[in-house]
């Protein structure tokens, strides 16, 4: 069996289920970020790694500034999903020796701009040659207060909300505001599309879900199927209890008047009936046939 | 100008010199590990990332167990160089979709065995497809007590020692013993060969160096040039003051009777005369002509 015959999620689940996690691990594999205990009694340590590969996540002709920006913002978007504060980043650049030095410098400028946007220090890095395409792996470390850590797993039957915006700036500010002001049951960032990610949140929370299709925000010119199946939204999908709904919508609009928050459906007690069949999101190693 | 025309060290120096590091960064770019301040008053946070690429660091036919072992042990060797305790690891796997699932499972078994050897928890990971070769990036986070953090930069004129062993197990136990019992001025792990790494330590410490060639440990069947220029020793190179030398050699022999510790030369006050010309070690993107 080859990687193309098995999805990323199933493979990660398979290989990681055999790893014994230490008891200091609060959230581990399968969540947006790893969250672990340290000697710090107030905060938890938060870790995330992600990568972009030429030909997979960006075109080889892409502007290196944008590639760097995206490479940094992807893991930071997972910090938003955890309501964590990112602090330090490590960068691994894998590049063929024919790569132009100027391209690499622009790449790091993009990485650096994105890091500065959220006061993240790039503290280390490694470079390697390769006979293949350019790949950039970014690891980020930070913290979250014990009482503000959010995972995919806390979803309860009730409302599900999703906010949508076109410009890709990770929703760290919004996420931190949310956990300061509301009890957020479960949260994740939409990187593989609602159709792949919402079932993951529901599964992790052991609940069912129902989307109200008519409420889904759809970008101009796109169809509802695109809104569900296309990845790289990097918007927050989160769940609050039904009785917080109206207070949240009012406060949100006051705090972030230019960023749409939409109630897209609800979580329900688990029963097979309660899982809608959705157009699939993007799964690594597997493309919809 | 392309990457092949410029060494990894020079390029990293160039791109990183423009990054403004936060004031919480104790050791940053150019050292084996990044060492940063946190709210913890006793310990410093330690971070390191490294990668291995098929065709560069291992043959595509290599045993996946060994590839995983090596991918994990390389950053752990940098922890040894910093006398730090590794705790958590993140793994990024970049692999073409034709990769066999069994190969990936063996790879993670190798990663996991290596991690367990030093009580490191693998807490997260990411996978991506690629049109190129397999690459594995491993990021490790841990801590070091404030009074036991060692960098490349503390070298003073005096003795330089290097220990040599064939089996690749990062020298974390030895390194922790060293900093518990001796004032270690500067330390690093030899990954690119003594000929590349010793000049780096000397430069970081702003001192000169002299190797006593006749004392260099040389593997059976190898020549002295190989001992200097070939990388992947993963042994510790460190400096102590001249007056600690004999006490260290005696205690070391008692504590680690099967692991050779050798005084290979000395550091000296900086003057151009004091830099020996050495056969070059391995520099990424640049091969000796």
Coordinates of C-alpha atoms in Angstrom, one line a residue:
Chain A
X1 CA 0.0 0.0 0.0
X2 CA 1.3 3.5 -0.9
X3 CA 0.6 6.9 0.5
X4 CA -1.7 7.8 -2.3
X5 CA -4.0 4.9 -1.2
X6 CA -4.4 6.2 2.3
X7 CA -5.3 9.8 3.6
X8 CA -2.9 11.9 5.6
X9 CA -5.3 11.8 8.6
X10 CA -5.6 8.0 8.6
X11 CA -1.8 7.6 8.2
X12 CA -1.0 10.1 10.9
X13 CA -3.5 8.3 13.2
X14 CA -2.0 4.9 12.4
X15 CA 1.7 5.8 12.9
X16 CA 1.0 8.0 15.9
X17 CA -1.4 5.7 17.7
X18 CA 1.6 3.5 18.5
X19 CA 3.6 6.4 20.0
X20 CA 3.3 6.6 23.8
X21 CA 2.7 10.2 24.7
X22 CA 4.1 11.4 28.0
X23 CA 1.5 12.3 30.7
X24 CA 2.6 16.0 30.4
X25 CA 0.8 16.1 27.0
X26 CA -2.6 17.8 27.2
X27 CA -3.5 18.0 23.5
X28 CA -1.4 16.0 21.1
X29 CA -1.6 14.4 17.7
X30 CA -4.7 15.2 15.7
X31 CA -5.3 18.6 17.2
X32 CA -4.2 21.9 15.6
X33 CA -1.4 22.4 18.1
X34 CA 0.3 20.2 20.7
X35 CA -0.3 21.6 24.2
X36 CA 1.9 20.3 27.0
X37 CA 2.5 20.8 30.7
X38 CA 5.7 22.4 32.0
X39 CA 6.9 23.7 35.3
X40 CA 4.9 26.9 34.6
X41 CA 1.8 26.7 36.8
X42 CA -0.1 29.4 34.9
X43 CA 0.6 28.6 31.3
X44 CA 0.8 25.6 29.0
X45 CA 3.5 25.2 26.3
X46 CA 2.1 25.2 22.8
X47 CA 3.9 23.7 19.8
X48 CA 3.1 23.4 16.1
X49 CA 5.0 22.5 12.9
X50 CA 3.8 22.9 9.3
X51 CA 5.4 23.0 5.8
X52 CA 4.9 24.3 2.3
X53 CA 6.4 22.5 -0.7
X54 CA 6.8 24.0 -4.2
X55 CA 4.4 22.3 -6.6
X56 CA 2.1 21.4 -3.8
X57 CA 1.4 24.6 -1.8
X58 CA 2.7 27.2 -4.1
X59 CA 3.8 27.5 -7.8
X60 CA 7.5 27.4 -8.4
X61 CA 7.0 30.9 -10.0
X62 CA 5.3 32.4 -6.9
X63 CA 6.6 35.5 -5.3
X64 CA 9.1 34.4 -2.6
X65 CA 7.7 37.1 -0.3
X66 CA 4.3 35.6 -0.4
X67 CA 5.7 32.1 0.0
X68 CA 7.5 33.1 3.2
X69 CA 4.4 34.9 4.5
X70 CA 2.2 31.8 3.9
X71 CA 4.8 29.4 5.3
X72 CA 4.8 31.4 8.6
X73 CA 1.1 32.2 8.8
X74 CA 0.0 28.5 8.4
X75 CA 1.3 27.4 11.8
X76 CA 0.2 30.7 13.3
X77 CA -3.3 30.0 12.2
X78 CA -3.2 26.8 14.3
X79 CA -2.2 29.0 17.2
X80 CA -5.3 31.0 16.6
X81 CA -7.3 27.8 16.7
X82 CA -5.9 27.0 20.1
X83 CA -6.2 30.6 21.3
X84 CA -2.5 30.5 22.0
X85 CA 0.2 33.2 21.9
X86 CA 3.0 32.4 19.5
X87 CA 6.5 33.5 20.6
X88 CA 9.4 31.7 18.8
X89 CA 9.8 30.2 15.3
X90 CA 12.3 27.8 13.8
X91 CA 12.7 27.6 10.0
X92 CA 14.0 24.7 7.9
X93 CA 14.7 25.5 4.3
X94 CA 15.3 22.7 1.9
X95 CA 16.3 24.0 -1.5
X96 CA 18.2 22.9 -4.6
X97 CA 21.6 24.5 -5.1
X98 CA 20.5 26.2 -8.2
X99 CA 18.1 28.3 -6.1
X100 CA 18.9 32.0 -6.4
X101 CA 20.2 33.7 -3.3
X102 CA 17.9 36.6 -4.0
X103 CA 14.9 34.3 -3.9
X104 CA 16.0 32.9 -0.5
X105 CA 16.5 36.4 0.8
X106 CA 13.0 37.4 -0.3
X107 CA 11.6 34.3 1.2
X108 CA 13.1 35.2 4.6
X109 CA 11.8 38.7 4.3
X110 CA 8.3 37.2 3.9
X111 CA 8.8 34.9 6.8
X112 CA 10.1 37.7 8.9
X113 CA 7.3 40.2 8.0
X114 CA 4.7 37.6 8.9
X115 CA 6.5 36.8 12.2
X116 CA 6.8 40.5 13.2
X117 CA 3.0 40.9 12.5
X118 CA 2.5 38.7 15.6
X119 CA 5.6 39.6 17.5
X120 CA 7.1 36.2 16.9
X121 CA 11.0 35.9 17.0
X122 CA 12.7 33.7 14.4
X123 CA 15.3 32.2 16.7
X124 CA 16.8 29.4 14.6
X125 CA 17.0 27.7 11.3
X126 CA 18.6 25.1 9.2
X127 CA 19.2 24.8 5.5
X128 CA 19.8 21.7 3.4
X129 CA 20.3 21.0 -0.2
X130 CA 18.0 18.7 -2.1
X131 CA 17.7 17.1 -5.5
X132 CA 14.0 18.0 -5.5
X133 CA 11.8 21.1 -5.1
X134 CA 12.0 23.9 -2.5
X135 CA 10.3 23.0 0.8
X136 CA 10.0 25.2 3.9
X137 CA 9.1 23.8 7.3
X138 CA 8.2 26.2 10.1
X139 CA 7.9 25.2 13.8
X140 CA 6.4 27.7 16.3
X141 CA 6.4 27.6 20.1
X142 CA 4.4 29.7 22.4
X143 CA 2.0 29.5 25.3
X144 CA -1.7 29.5 26.3
X145 CA -3.1 30.2 29.8
X146 CA -4.5 27.0 31.3
X147 CA -8.1 28.4 31.4
X148 CA -8.0 29.6 27.8
X149 CA -6.7 26.6 25.9
X150 CA -9.2 25.4 23.3
X151 CA -9.1 22.2 21.2
X152 CA -11.3 20.5 18.7
X153 CA -12.6 18.2 21.3
X154 CA -14.9 20.3 23.4
X155 CA -17.8 20.6 21.0
X156 CA -21.2 20.1 22.6
X157 CA -24.5 19.9 20.9
X158 CA -25.4 23.5 20.1
X159 CA -24.4 26.3 17.7
X160 CA -21.4 26.2 15.3
X161 CA -20.0 29.5 13.9
X162 CA -17.6 30.2 11.1
X163 CA -16.2 33.5 10.1
X164 CA -14.9 34.2 6.6
X165 CA -12.5 36.7 5.2
X166 CA -10.4 36.7 2.1
X167 CA -7.1 38.1 3.3
X168 CA -4.9 35.5 5.0
X169 CA -3.9 36.9 8.4
X170 CA -4.2 34.2 11.1
X171 CA -7.1 35.0 13.5
X172 CA -4.9 35.2 16.6
X173 CA -6.3 38.6 17.8
X174 CA -9.9 37.4 17.3
X175 CA -9.2 34.0 18.9
X176 CA -7.6 35.6 21.9
X177 CA -10.6 38.0 22.2
X178 CA -13.0 35.1 22.0
X179 CA -11.4 33.1 24.8
X180 CA -11.1 36.2 27.0
X181 CA -14.8 36.9 26.7
X182 CA -16.7 33.7 26.0
X183 CA -16.6 30.0 26.9
X184 CA -15.5 28.5 23.5
X185 CA -16.3 24.7 23.5
X186 CA -14.2 23.7 20.5
X187 CA -12.2 25.5 17.8
X188 CA -10.0 24.8 14.8
X189 CA -8.7 26.7 11.8
X190 CA -10.1 25.7 8.4
X191 CA -7.1 24.7 6.4
X192 CA -8.4 21.8 4.3
X193 CA -11.9 23.1 3.7
X194 CA -15.1 23.0 5.8
X195 CA -16.0 19.6 4.3
X196 CA -12.9 17.9 5.7
X197 CA -12.4 20.0 8.8
X198 CA -15.9 20.2 10.3
X199 CA -16.3 16.4 10.4
X200 CA -12.9 16.3 12.2
X201 CA -14.0 18.7 14.8
X202 CA -17.3 16.8 15.2
X203 CA -15.5 13.5 15.4
X204 CA -13.0 14.8 18.0
X205 CA -15.9 16.1 20.1
X206 CA -18.0 13.0 19.6
X207 CA -20.9 15.0 18.3
X208 CA -22.9 15.2 15.1
X209 CA -23.3 18.3 13.0
X210 CA -25.8 20.0 10.7
X211 CA -24.8 22.9 8.4
X212 CA -27.4 25.5 7.4
X213 CA -26.4 25.7 3.8
X214 CA -28.3 28.9 3.2
X215 CA -26.1 30.7 5.8
X216 CA -22.7 29.6 4.5
X217 CA -20.6 32.6 3.4
X218 CA -19.6 32.1 -0.2
X219 CA -17.0 34.2 -1.9
X220 CA -18.1 36.3 -4.9
X221 CA -18.2 34.1 -8.0
X222 CA -17.9 30.9 -6.0
X223 CA -20.4 28.1 -5.6
X224 CA -21.5 26.6 -2.3
X225 CA -19.7 23.4 -3.1
X226 CA -16.5 25.5 -3.4
X227 CA -17.2 27.1 0.0
X228 CA -17.4 23.6 1.5
X229 CA -14.7 21.7 -0.3
X230 CA -11.9 24.2 -1.0
X231 CA -9.2 24.5 1.5
X232 CA -7.0 27.3 2.7
X233 CA -9.6 29.5 4.3
X234 CA -7.5 29.8 7.5
X235 CA -10.7 31.1 9.2
X236 CA -11.8 30.0 12.6
X237 CA -14.5 27.4 13.0
X238 CA -15.7 27.3 16.6
X239 CA -18.6 26.2 18.8
X240 CA -20.3 28.1 21.6
X241 CA -23.4 27.2 23.6
X242 CA -26.7 28.2 22.1
X243 CA -27.5 30.7 24.9
X244 CA -24.2 32.7 24.3
X245 CA -25.1 33.0 20.6
X246 CA -26.8 36.4 20.6
X247 CA -24.4 38.1 23.1
X248 CA -21.5 36.8 21.0
X249 CA -22.9 38.1 17.7
X250 CA -23.5 41.5 19.2
X251 CA -20.1 41.9 20.9
X252 CA -18.3 40.5 17.8
X253 CA -19.9 43.0 15.5
X254 CA -18.9 45.9 17.8
X255 CA -15.3 44.6 18.3
X256 CA -14.6 43.4 14.7
X257 CA -17.1 45.4 12.5
X258 CA -15.3 44.5 9.3
X259 CA -15.0 40.8 9.8
X260 CA -18.1 38.7 9.2
X261 CA -19.0 36.2 11.9
X262 CA -21.6 33.7 10.7
X263 CA -23.6 31.0 12.4
X264 CA -23.3 28.2 9.9
X265 CA -25.1 25.4 11.7
X266 CA -25.1 23.4 14.9
X267 CA -23.6 20.4 16.7
X268 CA -25.9 17.7 17.8
X269 CA -25.8 14.6 20.0
X270 CA -24.1 11.8 18.2
X271 CA -26.1 9.6 15.9
X272 CA -25.3 8.5 12.4
X273 CA -28.3 10.5 11.1
X274 CA -26.7 13.7 12.3
X275 CA -23.8 13.6 9.9
X276 CA -24.5 15.4 6.7
X277 CA -22.7 14.1 3.6
X278 CA -20.4 17.0 2.5
X279 CA -18.3 17.6 -0.5
X280 CA -14.9 16.4 0.6
X281 CA -12.2 18.9 1.6
X282 CA -8.6 18.5 0.6
X283 CA -6.8 15.4 2.0
X284 CA -3.0 15.1 1.6
X285 CA -2.0 12.2 -0.6
X286 CA -5.6 11.8 -1.7
X287 CA -7.4 13.8 -4.3
X288 CA -11.1 13.5 -5.0
X289 CA -11.5 11.1 -7.9
Chain B
X1 CA 24.2 34.3 -7.5
X2 CA 22.9 30.8 -6.6
X3 CA 23.0 28.8 -3.4
X4 CA 25.8 26.6 -4.8
X5 CA 28.0 29.8 -5.0
X6 CA 27.6 30.6 -1.3
X7 CA 27.9 28.4 1.8
X8 CA 25.1 27.6 4.2
X9 CA 26.8 29.4 7.0
X10 CA 27.3 32.6 5.0
X11 CA 23.8 32.5 3.7
X12 CA 22.2 31.9 7.1
X13 CA 24.3 34.7 8.5
X14 CA 23.2 37.0 5.7
X15 CA 19.5 36.4 5.9
X16 CA 19.4 36.2 9.6
X17 CA 21.5 39.3 10.3
X18 CA 18.5 41.3 9.1
X19 CA 16.1 39.6 11.5
X20 CA 15.6 41.5 14.7
X21 CA 15.7 39.1 17.6
X22 CA 13.6 39.8 20.6
X23 CA 15.5 40.7 23.8
X24 CA 14.3 37.3 25.3
X25 CA 16.8 35.5 23.0
X26 CA 19.9 34.4 24.9
X27 CA 21.6 32.3 22.1
X28 CA 20.1 32.6 18.7
X29 CA 21.1 32.0 15.1
X30 CA 24.5 30.5 14.5
X31 CA 24.5 28.5 17.7
X32 CA 23.7 24.8 18.0
X33 CA 20.4 25.5 19.7
X34 CA 18.3 28.6 20.2
X35 CA 18.1 29.5 23.9
X36 CA 15.4 31.9 25.1
X37 CA 14.0 33.5 28.3
X38 CA 10.5 32.6 29.5
X39 CA 8.6 33.2 32.7
X40 CA 10.4 30.3 34.2
X41 CA 13.0 31.9 36.5
X42 CA 15.2 28.7 36.8
X43 CA 15.3 27.4 33.3
X44 CA 15.8 28.7 29.8
X45 CA 13.7 27.3 26.9
X46 CA 15.8 25.5 24.2
X47 CA 14.7 25.0 20.6
X48 CA 16.3 23.3 17.6
X49 CA 15.2 22.2 14.2
X50 CA 17.1 19.9 11.7
X51 CA 16.2 17.9 8.6
X52 CA 17.4 14.9 6.5
X53 CA 16.7 14.7 2.8
X54 CA 16.9 11.5 0.6
X55 CA 19.9 11.7 -1.7
X56 CA 21.6 14.2 0.6
X57 CA 21.7 12.7 4.1
X58 CA 20.7 9.1 3.3
X59 CA 20.4 6.8 0.3
X60 CA 16.9 6.3 -1.0
X61 CA 17.5 2.6 -0.3
X62 CA 18.4 3.1 3.3
X63 CA 16.6 1.3 6.1
X64 CA 13.7 3.5 7.2
X65 CA 14.4 2.6 10.8
X66 CA 17.9 4.0 10.6
X67 CA 16.7 7.1 8.7
X68 CA 14.2 7.8 11.5
X69 CA 16.8 7.3 14.2
X70 CA 19.2 9.7 12.5
X71 CA 16.6 12.3 11.8
X72 CA 15.7 12.4 15.6
X73 CA 19.3 12.1 16.9
X74 CA 20.7 15.0 14.8
X75 CA 18.8 17.7 16.7
X76 CA 19.3 15.9 20.0
X77 CA 23.0 16.1 19.4
X78 CA 22.6 19.8 19.3
X79 CA 20.9 19.6 22.7
X80 CA 24.0 17.7 23.9
X81 CA 26.1 20.6 22.6
X82 CA 24.0 23.0 24.7
X83 CA 23.9 20.7 27.7
X84 CA 20.1 21.0 27.5
X85 CA 17.4 18.4 28.3
X86 CA 15.1 17.6 25.3
X87 CA 11.4 17.1 26.1
X88 CA 9.1 17.5 23.0
X89 CA 9.5 16.8 19.3
X90 CA 7.5 17.8 16.2
X91 CA 7.9 15.9 13.0
X92 CA 7.3 17.1 9.5
X93 CA 7.3 14.4 6.8
X94 CA 7.5 15.4 3.2
X95 CA 7.0 12.4 1.0
X96 CA 5.9 11.5 -2.6
X97 CA 2.6 9.7 -2.8
X98 CA 4.3 6.6 -4.2
X99 CA 6.1 6.1 -0.9
X100 CA 5.1 2.8 0.8
X101 CA 3.0 3.1 3.9
X102 CA 5.2 0.4 5.5
X103 CA 8.3 2.5 4.9
X104 CA 6.7 5.4 6.6
X105 CA 5.7 3.2 9.6
X106 CA 9.2 2.0 9.9
X107 CA 10.5 5.6 9.7
X108 CA 8.2 6.6 12.6
X109 CA 9.3 3.5 14.6
X110 CA 12.9 4.7 14.2
X111 CA 12.0 8.3 15.2
X112 CA 10.1 6.9 18.1
X113 CA 12.9 4.6 19.3
X114 CA 15.4 7.5 19.2
X115 CA 13.0 9.8 21.1
X116 CA 12.3 7.2 23.8
X117 CA 16.0 6.7 24.3
X118 CA 16.1 10.3 25.7
X119 CA 12.5 10.4 27.1
X120 CA 11.4 12.8 24.4
X121 CA 7.7 12.9 23.6
X122 CA 6.7 13.2 19.9
X123 CA 3.7 15.5 20.4
X124 CA 2.9 16.7 16.9
X125 CA 3.5 16.3 13.2
X126 CA 2.5 17.2 9.8
X127 CA 2.7 15.4 6.4
X128 CA 2.8 16.7 2.9
X129 CA 3.1 15.3 -0.5
X130 CA 5.9 16.4 -2.8
X131 CA 7.0 15.9 -6.4
X132 CA 10.5 15.4 -5.1
X133 CA 12.4 13.1 -2.7
X134 CA 11.5 12.2 0.9
X135 CA 12.5 14.8 3.5
X136 CA 12.0 14.7 7.3
X137 CA 12.3 17.8 9.5
X138 CA 12.4 17.3 13.3
X139 CA 12.0 20.2 15.8
X140 CA 12.8 19.6 19.4
X141 CA 12.0 21.8 22.4
X142 CA 13.4 21.4 25.9
X143 CA 15.1 23.3 28.7
X144 CA 18.4 24.0 30.3
X145 CA 19.1 25.4 33.8
X146 CA 20.4 29.0 33.6
X147 CA 23.7 28.1 35.1
X148 CA 24.3 25.2 32.8
X149 CA 23.6 26.6 29.4
X150 CA 26.7 26.3 27.1
X151 CA 27.2 27.9 23.7
X152 CA 30.0 28.0 21.1
X153 CA 30.9 31.4 22.3
X154 CA 32.5 31.0 25.7
X155 CA 35.9 29.6 24.4
X156 CA 38.9 31.1 26.2
X157 CA 42.5 30.6 25.4
X158 CA 43.3 27.2 26.9
X159 CA 42.6 23.5 26.2
X160 CA 40.3 22.0 23.6
X161 CA 39.0 18.5 23.9
X162 CA 37.1 16.2 21.6
X163 CA 35.7 12.8 22.3
X164 CA 35.2 10.3 19.5
X165 CA 33.0 7.2 19.2
X166 CA 31.6 5.4 16.3
X167 CA 28.0 4.7 17.4
X168 CA 25.7 7.6 16.9
X169 CA 23.9 8.2 20.2
X170 CA 23.9 12.0 21.0
X171 CA 26.1 12.8 23.9
X172 CA 23.3 14.2 26.1
X173 CA 24.2 12.1 29.2
X174 CA 27.9 13.1 28.9
X175 CA 27.1 16.7 28.2
X176 CA 24.8 16.9 31.3
X177 CA 27.5 15.3 33.4
X178 CA 30.1 17.8 32.1
X179 CA 28.1 20.9 33.0
X180 CA 27.2 19.5 36.4
X181 CA 30.8 18.9 37.3
X182 CA 33.0 21.3 35.3
X183 CA 32.9 24.9 34.1
X184 CA 32.6 24.3 30.3
X185 CA 33.6 27.4 28.4
X186 CA 32.3 26.5 25.0
X187 CA 30.8 23.4 23.4
X188 CA 29.3 22.2 20.1
X189 CA 28.6 19.0 18.4
X190 CA 30.6 18.0 15.4
X191 CA 28.2 17.6 12.5
X192 CA 30.1 19.0 9.6
X193 CA 33.6 17.8 10.5
X194 CA 36.2 19.2 12.8
X195 CA 37.7 21.2 9.9
X196 CA 34.5 23.2 9.5
X197 CA 33.2 23.1 13.1
X198 CA 36.3 24.0 15.1
X199 CA 36.8 27.3 13.2
X200 CA 33.2 28.1 13.9
X201 CA 33.6 27.6 17.6
X202 CA 36.8 29.6 17.6
X203 CA 35.2 32.4 15.6
X204 CA 32.1 32.5 17.8
X205 CA 34.4 32.7 20.8
X206 CA 36.8 35.2 19.1
X207 CA 39.8 33.1 19.8
X208 CA 42.4 31.3 17.7
X209 CA 43.1 27.5 17.8
X210 CA 45.8 25.0 17.3
X211 CA 45.2 21.3 16.8
X212 CA 47.8 18.7 18.0
X213 CA 47.5 16.5 15.0
X214 CA 49.3 13.6 16.6
X215 CA 46.5 13.4 19.3
X216 CA 43.6 13.3 16.9
X217 CA 41.5 10.1 17.2
X218 CA 41.3 8.5 13.8
X219 CA 39.0 5.6 13.0
X220 CA 40.6 2.4 11.9
X221 CA 41.4 2.5 8.2
X222 CA 40.9 6.3 8.0
X223 CA 43.5 9.0 7.4
X224 CA 44.0 12.1 9.5
X225 CA 42.5 14.2 6.7
X226 CA 39.3 12.2 6.9
X227 CA 39.2 12.7 10.7
X228 CA 39.3 16.4 10.1
X229 CA 37.2 16.9 7.0
X230 CA 34.5 14.3 7.2
X231 CA 31.2 15.2 8.9
X232 CA 28.7 13.4 10.9
X233 CA 30.8 12.6 14.0
X234 CA 28.1 13.9 16.3
X235 CA 30.7 14.0 19.0
X236 CA 31.2 16.8 21.5
X237 CA 33.9 19.4 20.9
X238 CA 34.3 21.5 24.0
X239 CA 36.8 23.8 25.9
X240 CA 37.7 23.8 29.5
X241 CA 40.4 25.8 31.2
X242 CA 43.9 24.4 31.3
X243 CA 43.9 23.9 35.1
X244 CA 40.7 21.7 35.0
X245 CA 42.3 19.4 32.4
X246 CA 43.7 16.7 34.5
X247 CA 40.9 16.5 37.0
X248 CA 38.5 16.2 34.0
X249 CA 40.4 13.5 32.3
X250 CA 40.6 11.5 35.5
X251 CA 36.9 11.9 36.4
X252 CA 35.8 11.3 32.8
X253 CA 37.7 8.0 32.6
X254 CA 36.1 6.8 35.8
X255 CA 32.6 7.9 34.7
X256 CA 32.7 6.9 31.1
X257 CA 35.4 4.2 30.9
X258 CA 34.4 3.0 27.4
X259 CA 34.2 6.4 25.8
X260 CA 37.4 8.1 24.8
X261 CA 38.0 11.7 25.8
X262 CA 40.9 13.3 24.0
X263 CA 42.7 16.6 24.3
X264 CA 43.1 17.5 20.7
X265 CA 44.6 21.0 21.0
X266 CA 44.1 24.4 22.5
X267 CA 42.5 27.7 22.0
X268 CA 44.7 30.8 22.0
X269 CA 44.3 34.6 22.0
X270 CA 43.2 35.8 18.6
X271 CA 45.8 36.5 16.0
X272 CA 45.8 35.4 12.4
X273 CA 48.8 33.3 13.1
X274 CA 46.8 31.2 15.4
X275 CA 44.5 29.8 12.8
X276 CA 45.7 26.6 11.3
X277 CA 44.6 25.8 7.8
X278 CA 42.5 22.7 8.0
X279 CA 41.0 20.4 5.4
X280 CA 37.5 21.8 5.0
X281 CA 34.5 20.1 6.6
X282 CA 31.2 19.7 4.8
X283 CA 29.3 22.9 3.9
X284 CA 25.8 22.7 2.6
X285 CA 25.4 23.9 -1.0
X286 CA 29.2 23.8 -1.3
X287 CA 31.3 20.8 -2.0
X288 CA 35.1 20.9 -1.9
X289 CA 36.2 21.3 -5.6

